[in-house]
Short mmCIF file of C-alpha atoms in Angstrom, two decimals:
data_model
loop_
_atom_site.label_atom_id
_atom_site.label_comp_id
_atom_site.label_asym_id
_atom_site.label_seq_id
_atom_site.Cartn_x
_atom_site.Cartn_y
_atom_site.Cartn_z
CA MET A 1 -3.14 5.00 -6.82
CA ASP A 2 -6.52 5.68 -8.35
CA HIS A 3 -9.26 4.15 -6.20
CA ASP A 4 -11.68 4.10 -9.16
CA LEU A 5 -9.54 1.51 -10.96
CA PHE A 6 -10.96 -1.28 -8.75
CA PRO A 7 -14.50 -2.35 -7.82
CA ALA A 8 -15.77 -0.98 -4.53
CA ASP A 9 -15.55 -4.26 -2.58
CA SER A 10 -12.56 -5.81 -4.35
CA PRO A 11 -9.52 -6.91 -2.31
CA MET A 12 -7.30 -4.36 -4.06
CA SER A 13 -9.81 -1.60 -3.30
CA VAL A 14 -9.70 -2.58 0.38
CA ALA A 15 -5.91 -2.37 0.31
CA VAL A 16 -6.08 1.06 -1.33
CA ASP A 17 -8.49 2.20 1.40
CA GLU A 18 -6.06 1.00 4.05
CA VAL A 19 -3.24 3.01 2.50
CA ARG A 20 -5.45 6.08 2.24
CA ASP A 21 -6.64 5.73 5.86
CA SER A 22 -3.05 5.39 7.07
CA ILE A 23 -2.02 8.55 5.24
CA GLU A 24 -5.04 10.49 6.52
CA SER A 25 -4.38 9.32 10.09
CA LEU A 26 -0.77 10.43 9.82
CA GLN A 27 -1.81 13.81 8.42
CA ASP A 28 -4.31 14.34 11.28
CA GLU A 29 -1.66 13.48 13.86
CA GLN A 30 0.82 15.85 12.21
CA ARG A 31 -1.77 18.64 12.17
CA ARG A 32 -2.52 18.23 15.87
CA SER A 33 1.17 18.09 16.83
CA LEU A 34 2.00 21.16 14.77
CA THR A 35 -0.92 23.13 16.23
CA THR A 36 0.11 22.23 19.79
CA PHE A 37 3.71 23.26 19.23
CA ILE A 38 2.79 26.57 17.59
CA VAL A 39 0.37 27.44 20.41
CA LEU A 40 3.08 26.77 23.01
CA ASP A 41 5.64 28.81 21.04
CA ALA A 42 3.15 31.67 20.66
CA ALA A 43 2.37 31.58 24.40
CA LEU A 44 6.07 31.65 25.24
CA THR A 45 6.60 34.60 22.91
CA ALA A 46 3.59 36.45 24.31
CA ALA A 47 4.94 35.90 27.84
CA ALA A 48 7.98 37.96 26.89
CA VAL A 49 5.79 41.05 26.38
CA PRO A 50 4.95 41.63 30.08
CA PHE A 51 8.61 40.99 30.92
CA VAL A 52 9.74 43.76 28.59
CA LEU A 53 7.01 46.08 29.89
CA GLY A 54 8.03 45.27 33.46
CA VAL A 55 11.61 46.23 32.69
CA TRP A 56 10.37 49.47 31.14
CA LEU A 57 8.21 50.32 34.16
CA THR A 58 10.66 49.40 36.90
CA VAL A 59 14.18 49.69 35.58
CA ALA A 60 14.72 51.53 32.30
CA HIS A 61 12.23 54.02 30.91
CA GLU A 62 13.68 53.73 27.43
CA PRO A 63 11.34 54.27 24.44
CA TYR A 64 12.93 51.39 22.52
CA LEU A 65 11.60 48.98 25.14
CA LEU A 66 8.04 49.86 24.17
CA ALA A 67 8.94 49.33 20.52
CA VAL A 68 10.45 45.95 21.36
CA ALA A 69 7.30 45.01 23.30
CA VAL A 70 5.16 45.92 20.29
CA VAL A 71 7.38 43.88 17.95
CA VAL A 72 7.29 40.86 20.25
CA ALA A 73 3.51 41.16 20.56
CA ALA A 74 3.28 41.29 16.75
CA ALA A 75 5.42 38.15 16.55
CA ALA A 76 3.04 36.39 18.95
CA CYS A 77 0.09 37.44 16.74
CA VAL A 78 1.86 36.05 13.68
CA MET A 79 2.34 32.76 15.52
CA ALA A 80 -1.35 32.77 16.50
CA LEU A 81 -2.16 33.09 12.78
CA ALA A 82 0.19 30.14 12.14
CA ALA A 83 -1.74 28.09 14.73
CA HIS A 84 -5.01 28.94 12.96
CA ARG A 85 -3.57 27.83 9.63
CA ALA A 86 -2.42 24.57 11.22
CA ARG A 87 -5.91 23.87 12.61
CA CYS A 88 -7.32 24.38 9.11
CA GLY A 89 -4.91 21.80 7.71
CA GLU A 90 -2.71 24.34 5.88
CA THR A 91 0.46 22.92 7.38
CA SER A 92 2.90 24.36 4.85
CA ALA A 93 1.50 27.89 5.30
CA ALA A 94 1.47 27.39 9.09
CA VAL A 95 5.18 26.57 9.08
CA GLY A 96 5.86 29.71 7.05
CA TRP A 97 3.98 31.97 9.48
CA LEU A 98 5.63 30.23 12.44
CA ALA A 99 9.07 30.87 10.98
CA ALA A 100 8.23 34.52 10.33
CA GLY A 101 6.96 35.10 13.88
CA ASN A 102 9.85 33.19 15.42
CA TRP A 103 12.49 35.16 13.55
CA ILE A 104 10.78 38.49 14.32
CA ALA A 105 10.84 37.66 18.03
CA ILE A 106 14.49 36.60 17.83
CA ALA A 107 15.46 39.84 16.07
CA ALA A 108 13.70 41.86 18.75
CA GLY A 109 15.36 39.86 21.51
CA ALA A 110 18.80 40.21 19.95
CA PHE A 111 18.30 43.97 19.76
CA LEU A 112 17.09 44.17 23.35
CA ALA A 113 19.47 41.81 25.11
CA PRO A 114 22.35 40.58 22.91
CA THR A 115 24.18 39.22 25.97
CA VAL A 116 21.79 36.26 26.18
CA TRP A 117 22.88 35.17 22.71
CA PRO A 118 22.95 31.38 23.54
CA ILE A 119 19.14 31.46 23.43
CA TYR A 120 18.86 32.88 19.94
CA PRO A 121 20.67 30.30 17.74
CA ILE A 122 18.67 27.52 19.35
CA ALA A 123 15.40 29.40 18.81
CA ALA A 124 16.40 30.36 15.26
CA LEU A 125 16.81 26.71 14.28
CA LEU A 126 13.31 25.73 15.43
CA PRO A 127 11.60 26.56 12.08
CA ALA A 128 14.01 24.29 10.20
CA VAL A 129 13.35 21.42 12.63
CA VAL A 130 9.59 21.96 12.31
CA ALA A 131 9.69 22.31 8.51
CA ALA A 132 11.43 18.96 8.08
CA SER A 133 8.11 17.11 8.48
CA TYR A 134 5.73 19.49 6.73
CA VAL A 135 7.26 21.01 3.59
CA ARG A 136 8.76 19.87 0.32
CA GLN A 137 12.47 19.20 -0.02
CA ASP A 138 13.17 22.42 -1.93
CA GLN A 139 11.25 24.44 0.66
CA PHE A 140 13.09 22.72 3.51
CA ARG A 141 16.42 23.80 2.03
CA TRP A 142 15.20 27.39 2.12
CA TYR A 143 14.06 27.09 5.76
CA LEU A 144 17.36 25.50 6.75
CA ALA A 145 19.43 28.20 5.05
CA ALA A 146 17.30 30.98 6.57
CA SER A 147 17.45 29.41 10.05
CA VAL A 148 21.23 29.07 9.89
CA THR A 149 21.54 32.68 8.69
CA VAL A 150 19.37 34.02 11.53
CA ALA A 151 21.16 31.87 14.10
CA THR A 152 24.59 33.02 12.91
CA SER A 153 23.56 36.68 12.74
CA THR A 154 22.07 36.77 16.23
CA THR A 155 25.08 34.95 17.68
CA LEU A 156 27.50 37.44 16.15
CA LEU A 157 25.24 40.28 17.25
CA GLY A 158 25.35 39.11 20.82
CA LEU A 159 29.08 38.47 20.87
CA PHE A 160 30.42 41.58 19.19
CA THR A 161 27.85 44.39 19.59
CA ASN A 162 26.26 46.40 22.34
CA ILE A 163 23.27 48.09 20.76
CA THR A 164 21.30 49.09 23.87
CA SER A 165 22.25 50.20 27.36
CA ILE A 166 19.86 47.83 29.10
CA GLU A 167 22.75 45.76 30.41
CA GLU A 168 23.84 48.77 32.46
CA ASP A 169 20.39 49.23 34.02
CA VAL A 170 19.33 45.62 34.61
CA PRO A 171 21.13 43.41 37.14
CA GLU A 172 23.34 40.73 35.61
CA TRP A 173 21.45 37.98 37.43
CA THR A 174 18.41 38.83 35.30
CA PHE A 175 20.15 37.77 32.10
CA THR A 176 21.57 34.71 33.80
CA MET A 177 18.05 33.79 34.87
CA LEU A 178 16.77 34.28 31.30
CA GLN A 179 19.40 31.92 29.99
CA ALA A 180 18.73 29.40 32.75
CA ILE A 181 15.02 29.42 31.89
CA PHE A 182 14.96 29.72 28.12
CA VAL A 183 17.93 27.54 27.11
CA PRO A 184 16.31 24.38 28.63
CA ILE A 185 12.99 25.40 27.13
CA MET A 186 14.48 25.82 23.65
CA THR A 187 16.53 22.62 23.80
CA GLY A 188 13.51 20.80 25.20
CA ALA A 189 11.42 22.09 22.30
CA ILE A 190 13.97 20.80 19.78
CA GLY A 191 14.05 17.46 21.59
CA PHE A 192 10.24 17.36 21.55
CA LEU A 193 10.21 18.05 17.82
CA ALA A 194 12.85 15.38 17.21
CA LEU A 195 10.78 12.88 19.19
CA GLN A 196 7.64 13.84 17.27
CA ASN A 197 9.45 13.51 13.96
CA PHE A 198 10.74 10.09 14.97
CA ALA A 199 7.24 9.00 16.04
CA ARG A 200 5.77 10.22 12.76
CA VAL A 201 8.41 8.48 10.68
CA ARG A 202 7.95 5.30 12.69
CA LEU A 203 4.18 5.49 12.27
CA LEU A 204 4.56 6.14 8.55
CA VAL A 205 6.98 3.25 8.09
CA THR A 206 4.73 0.91 10.08
CA SER A 207 1.59 2.01 8.27
CA MET A 208 3.20 1.81 4.86
CA GLY A 209 4.71 -1.57 5.74
CA ASP A 210 1.31 -2.94 6.76
CA ALA A 211 -0.29 -1.45 3.66
CA TYR A 212 2.49 -2.87 1.49
CA ASP A 213 2.04 -6.33 2.98
CA SER A 214 -1.69 -6.08 2.38
CA VAL A 215 -1.25 -4.91 -1.22
CA ARG A 216 1.38 -7.60 -1.85
CA PHE A 217 -0.94 -10.26 -0.44
CA GLN A 218 -3.81 -9.06 -2.60
CA ALA A 219 -1.55 -8.82 -5.66
CA ASN A 220 -0.31 -12.37 -5.12
CA ASP A 221 -3.90 -13.51 -4.70
CA LEU A 222 -4.91 -11.75 -7.92
CA PHE A 223 -1.90 -13.23 -9.72
CA ALA A 224 -2.80 -16.72 -8.53
CA SER A 225 -6.42 -16.16 -9.49
CA ARG A 226 -5.46 -15.00 -12.99
CA SER A 227 -3.12 -17.97 -13.39
CA ARG A 228 -5.91 -20.34 -12.37
CA MET A 229 -8.29 -18.70 -14.84
CA ILE A 230 -5.83 -19.02 -17.72
CA ALA A 231 -5.07 -22.63 -16.76
CA ALA A 232 -8.80 -23.38 -16.57
CA THR A 233 -9.29 -21.75 -19.97
CA ASP A 234 -6.55 -23.91 -21.48
CA ARG A 235 -8.03 -27.05 -19.93
CA GLU A 236 -11.38 -26.14 -21.42
CA ARG A 237 -9.67 -25.54 -24.78
CA ARG A 238 -8.13 -29.03 -24.61
CA ARG A 239 -11.50 -30.56 -23.68
CA ILE A 240 -13.26 -28.83 -26.60
CA GLU A 241 -10.48 -29.93 -28.94
CA ARG A 242 -10.82 -33.56 -27.80
CA ASP A 243 -14.60 -33.45 -28.11
CA LEU A 244 -14.40 -32.07 -31.63
CA HIS A 245 -11.72 -34.55 -32.64
CA ASP A 246 -13.32 -37.60 -31.07
CA GLY A 247 -16.90 -36.65 -31.85
CA THR A 248 -17.55 -34.30 -34.76
CA GLN A 249 -14.40 -35.29 -36.62
CA GLN A 250 -15.33 -38.98 -36.46
CA HIS A 251 -18.82 -38.16 -37.70
CA PHE A 252 -17.29 -36.51 -40.76
CA VAL A 253 -15.07 -39.56 -41.35
CA ALA A 254 -18.06 -41.89 -41.05
CA MET A 255 -20.09 -39.66 -43.38
CA SER A 256 -17.32 -39.74 -45.99
CA MET A 257 -17.12 -43.51 -45.79
CA GLN A 258 -20.90 -43.85 -46.12
CA LEU A 259 -20.88 -41.63 -49.19
CA ALA A 260 -18.12 -43.78 -50.72
CA ALA A 261 -20.14 -46.92 -50.04
CA LEU A 262 -23.23 -45.26 -51.51
CA LYS A 263 -21.32 -44.36 -54.65
CA ASN A 264 -20.23 -47.99 -55.09
CA GLN A 265 -23.83 -49.16 -54.79
CA LEU A 266 -25.12 -46.92 -57.55
CA PRO A 267 -26.16 -48.78 -60.70
CA PRO A 268 -24.29 -48.31 -63.97
CA GLY A 269 -25.32 -45.20 -65.86
CA ALA A 270 -26.12 -43.12 -62.74
CA GLU A 271 -23.33 -40.69 -63.52
CA GLU A 272 -25.26 -37.66 -62.33
CA LEU A 273 -25.81 -39.27 -58.94
CA ARG A 274 -22.14 -40.25 -58.73
CA ALA A 275 -21.15 -36.62 -59.44
CA GLN A 276 -23.49 -35.43 -56.68
CA VAL A 277 -21.99 -37.93 -54.26
CA ASP A 278 -18.47 -36.77 -55.19
CA ARG A 279 -19.49 -33.15 -54.55
CA LEU A 280 -20.91 -34.16 -51.17
CA ARG A 281 -17.68 -35.97 -50.31
CA ASP A 282 -15.70 -32.86 -51.29
CA ASP A 283 -17.93 -30.77 -49.03
CA VAL A 284 -17.37 -33.21 -46.19
CA LYS A 285 -13.59 -33.07 -46.71
CA ALA A 286 -13.71 -29.24 -46.75
CA ALA A 287 -15.71 -29.33 -43.51
CA GLN A 288 -13.07 -31.68 -42.04
CA ARG A 289 -10.29 -29.24 -42.99
CA ASN A 290 -12.20 -26.33 -41.47
CA LEU A 291 -12.78 -28.38 -38.34
CA ARG A 292 -9.07 -29.25 -38.09
CA GLU A 293 -8.18 -25.57 -38.44
CA LEU A 294 -10.73 -24.70 -35.79
CA THR A 295 -9.44 -27.31 -33.35
CA ALA A 296 -5.86 -26.17 -34.02
CA ALA A 297 -6.86 -22.59 -33.18
CA ILE A 298 -8.65 -23.72 -30.02
CA TYR A 299 -5.85 -26.00 -28.84
CA PRO A 300 -3.60 -27.74 -31.40
CA PRO A 301 -3.46 -31.53 -31.03
CA THR A 302 0.24 -31.39 -31.88
CA LEU A 303 0.92 -29.35 -28.75
CA SER A 304 -0.81 -31.73 -26.38
CA GLN A 305 0.45 -34.88 -28.08
CA HIS A 306 4.04 -34.03 -29.10
CA GLY A 307 4.95 -30.88 -27.16
CA LEU A 308 6.05 -27.34 -27.84
CA THR A 309 8.87 -28.11 -30.28
CA SER A 310 6.62 -29.89 -32.77
CA ALA A 311 3.81 -27.34 -32.35
CA ILE A 312 6.07 -24.35 -33.11
CA ARG A 313 7.61 -26.14 -36.08
CA PHE A 314 4.11 -26.93 -37.36
CA ILE A 315 2.93 -23.31 -37.30
CA ALA A 316 6.27 -22.15 -38.78
CA ASP A 317 5.77 -24.52 -41.75
CA ARG A 318 2.18 -23.32 -42.28
CA PHE A 319 2.98 -19.61 -42.00
CA THR A 320 2.39 -17.75 -45.27
CA THR A 321 5.23 -15.23 -44.88
CA ASN A 322 8.88 -16.16 -45.43
CA VAL A 323 9.94 -17.85 -42.20
CA THR A 324 13.31 -18.98 -40.91
CA ALA A 325 13.16 -21.13 -37.80
CA GLN A 326 15.88 -22.02 -35.30
CA ILE A 327 14.11 -24.44 -33.00
CA THR A 328 15.91 -26.78 -30.66
CA ASN A 329 14.26 -29.68 -28.90
CA VAL A 330 13.19 -28.08 -25.65
CA GLY A 331 11.59 -31.26 -24.35
CA ARG A 332 8.28 -31.37 -22.52
CA CYS A 333 7.28 -28.68 -20.05
CA ALA A 334 4.26 -28.16 -17.85
CA PRO A 335 1.04 -27.85 -19.94
CA ASP A 336 0.42 -24.27 -18.77
CA ILE A 337 3.94 -23.22 -19.82
CA GLU A 338 3.66 -24.93 -23.21
CA ALA A 339 0.28 -23.30 -23.82
CA ALA A 340 1.51 -19.85 -22.75
CA VAL A 341 4.56 -19.94 -25.04
CA TYR A 342 2.64 -21.47 -27.96
CA PHE A 343 -0.22 -18.99 -27.97
CA THR A 344 2.15 -16.04 -27.40
CA CYS A 345 4.23 -17.11 -30.39
CA MET A 346 1.05 -17.65 -32.41
CA GLU A 347 -0.17 -14.15 -31.52
CA ALA A 348 3.20 -12.63 -32.48
CA LEU A 349 3.21 -14.49 -35.81
CA GLN A 350 -0.34 -13.39 -36.57
CA ASN A 351 0.61 -9.77 -35.83
CA ALA A 352 3.60 -10.10 -38.16
CA SER A 353 1.35 -11.56 -40.87
CA LYS A 354 -1.08 -8.64 -40.54
CA HIS A 355 1.31 -5.71 -40.16
CA ALA A 356 4.77 -6.66 -41.47
CA GLY A 357 3.64 -6.96 -45.08
CA PRO A 358 3.65 -9.83 -47.63
CA ASP A 359 7.37 -9.45 -48.41
CA ALA A 360 8.52 -9.45 -44.80
CA HIS A 361 10.82 -12.12 -43.45
CA VAL A 362 10.17 -13.62 -40.02
CA GLN A 363 12.77 -15.24 -37.78
CA ILE A 364 11.56 -17.74 -35.14
CA GLU A 365 13.88 -18.88 -32.37
CA LEU A 366 13.03 -21.31 -29.59
CA ARG A 367 15.58 -22.61 -27.12
CA ARG A 368 15.95 -23.89 -23.59
CA ASP A 369 18.94 -22.65 -21.61
CA ASP A 370 19.35 -24.40 -18.28
CA ASP A 371 16.35 -23.15 -16.30
CA GLN A 372 14.98 -20.70 -18.88
CA LEU A 373 12.74 -21.28 -21.88
CA ALA A 374 13.26 -18.47 -24.37
CA PHE A 375 11.69 -17.53 -27.67
CA VAL A 376 12.11 -14.73 -30.21
CA ILE A 377 9.77 -13.71 -33.03
CA ALA A 378 11.41 -11.06 -35.22
CA ASP A 379 10.32 -9.54 -38.53
CA ASP A 380 11.88 -6.96 -40.85
CA GLY A 381 8.61 -5.13 -41.52
CA PRO A 382 8.01 -1.37 -41.21
CA GLY A 383 7.78 -1.50 -37.41
CA PHE A 384 5.80 0.84 -35.18
CA ASP A 385 6.15 3.15 -32.18
CA VAL A 386 5.75 0.91 -29.14
CA ALA A 387 5.28 3.85 -26.76
CA ALA A 388 2.40 5.22 -28.85
CA ILE A 389 0.38 2.00 -28.72
CA ALA A 390 -1.43 1.09 -25.51
CA ILE A 391 -1.31 -2.50 -24.28
CA ALA A 392 -4.58 -3.93 -25.53
CA GLY A 393 -6.00 -6.79 -27.53
CA GLY A 394 -3.44 -9.35 -28.63
CA THR A 395 -0.58 -7.51 -26.95
CA ALA A 396 -2.40 -7.64 -23.62
CA ASN A 397 -3.10 -11.36 -24.13
CA MET A 398 0.60 -12.04 -24.67
CA HIS A 399 1.58 -10.10 -21.55
CA ASP A 400 -1.11 -11.81 -19.49
CA ARG A 401 -0.04 -15.29 -20.59
CA MET A 402 3.63 -14.63 -19.83
CA THR A 403 2.85 -13.09 -16.45
CA ALA A 404 0.63 -16.05 -15.51
CA VAL A 405 3.63 -18.43 -15.80
CA LEU A 406 6.08 -15.98 -14.14
CA GLY A 407 7.56 -15.14 -17.51
CA THR A 408 8.60 -11.85 -19.08
CA LEU A 409 7.76 -10.36 -22.45
CA THR A 410 9.38 -7.44 -24.25
CA ILE A 411 8.36 -5.90 -27.55
CA GLU A 412 10.96 -3.89 -29.44
CA SER A 413 10.04 -1.97 -32.54
CA GLY A 414 10.52 1.27 -34.37
CA ALA A 415 10.00 2.86 -37.74
CA GLY A 416 12.08 1.02 -40.34
CA ILE A 417 13.64 -1.52 -37.95
CA GLY A 418 10.92 -4.15 -37.78
CA THR A 419 9.47 -5.75 -34.67
CA THR A 420 11.00 -8.19 -32.20
CA VAL A 421 9.04 -10.05 -29.53
CA ARG A 422 11.15 -11.71 -26.83
CA GLY A 423 9.90 -13.97 -24.07
CA ASN A 424 11.48 -15.88 -21.19
CA VAL A 425 9.82 -18.37 -18.88
CA PRO A 426 11.47 -20.08 -15.91
CA VAL A 427 11.34 -23.88 -16.17
CA PRO A 428 12.79 -26.72 -14.06
CA LYS A 429 16.32 -27.74 -14.89
CA ARG A 430 16.69 -30.80 -17.07
CA GLU A 431 17.77 -33.88 -15.23
#
């Protein structure tokens, strides 16, 4: 969600900040947990180096032991690099270096002491468990496949091969001790990771739930605010229409009557004056027509006085293009619903008049089905690409009006198939 879409102190901006803060908090917690785990894993791996050197000094002076010690030390260094990447916030790279160091250490251990094979499959699966929280889904599949491959290989290596002769030189209790120490450590590490993953998921769900509730609350508040604004606008439209009808319109009527009386009072032979009076009366009548058209555009008297059915029939009769209307008596609805449907239909008809062409035919349908008020405005004009035209101007007004009364609006069009505007608004069931 783009933070710049909302004013700095707007309710929606606050909700966006809450979502962002929750995500950043979760990312910081993940970074700290990953760093801690990698440091512990690196320390455990580094602790194996003096063990191998001790075996080389005291029990078996085999050159391969020094090589194994070097490899294990290198694995610990790789894990230290992974810890550094985790501290820097490069979690995905940190998981990669951790996996590399972990598998290097496992390979060295399997070569040195294959008889302690129960340790290796558990250790080999650690990168997959870690990666589950830090990498993409496609990357996790790779980590899982690699972990399973390493675990299977080291298990088979321990069960069916005998690469070194260290088992002959080192007492059997040593390997038993290694298993007794490292198996609980490895299983404990997996349990720790599982607990951390659960805590992170729980935190994420809680944070996202709180953020969702906040966004939903703000969205409902914005919706209610927009509905109140549209309703207030319509009330103001009705007030202006009444003022024009009861005030200015009556002045024009009185002026016309006064001019008629003046004409009757003119003496015989004042034909020029009578002609001027007639022209003035014609001007007054033209002004009255313009005023009626203006008041109808602001808020049609027919809508407020007789309802939606009469208002839609009125505009259908006055429409210049060929119009076929199928209008049933929908009865009276709430003023905001009647206004929303009327002005949406008016906008659709005006668009058809402008863009469908003079020879286009327009079909108007208005019906009330149980608890739904539905309308359709369809023309057989050239049509247009709906996806290529952004919602703006009249189209945005139609969507806003339908949304404000919990209605829906769909616009279907295409080259050569005309344009169809469909709307549905929930209304109370008829008694």
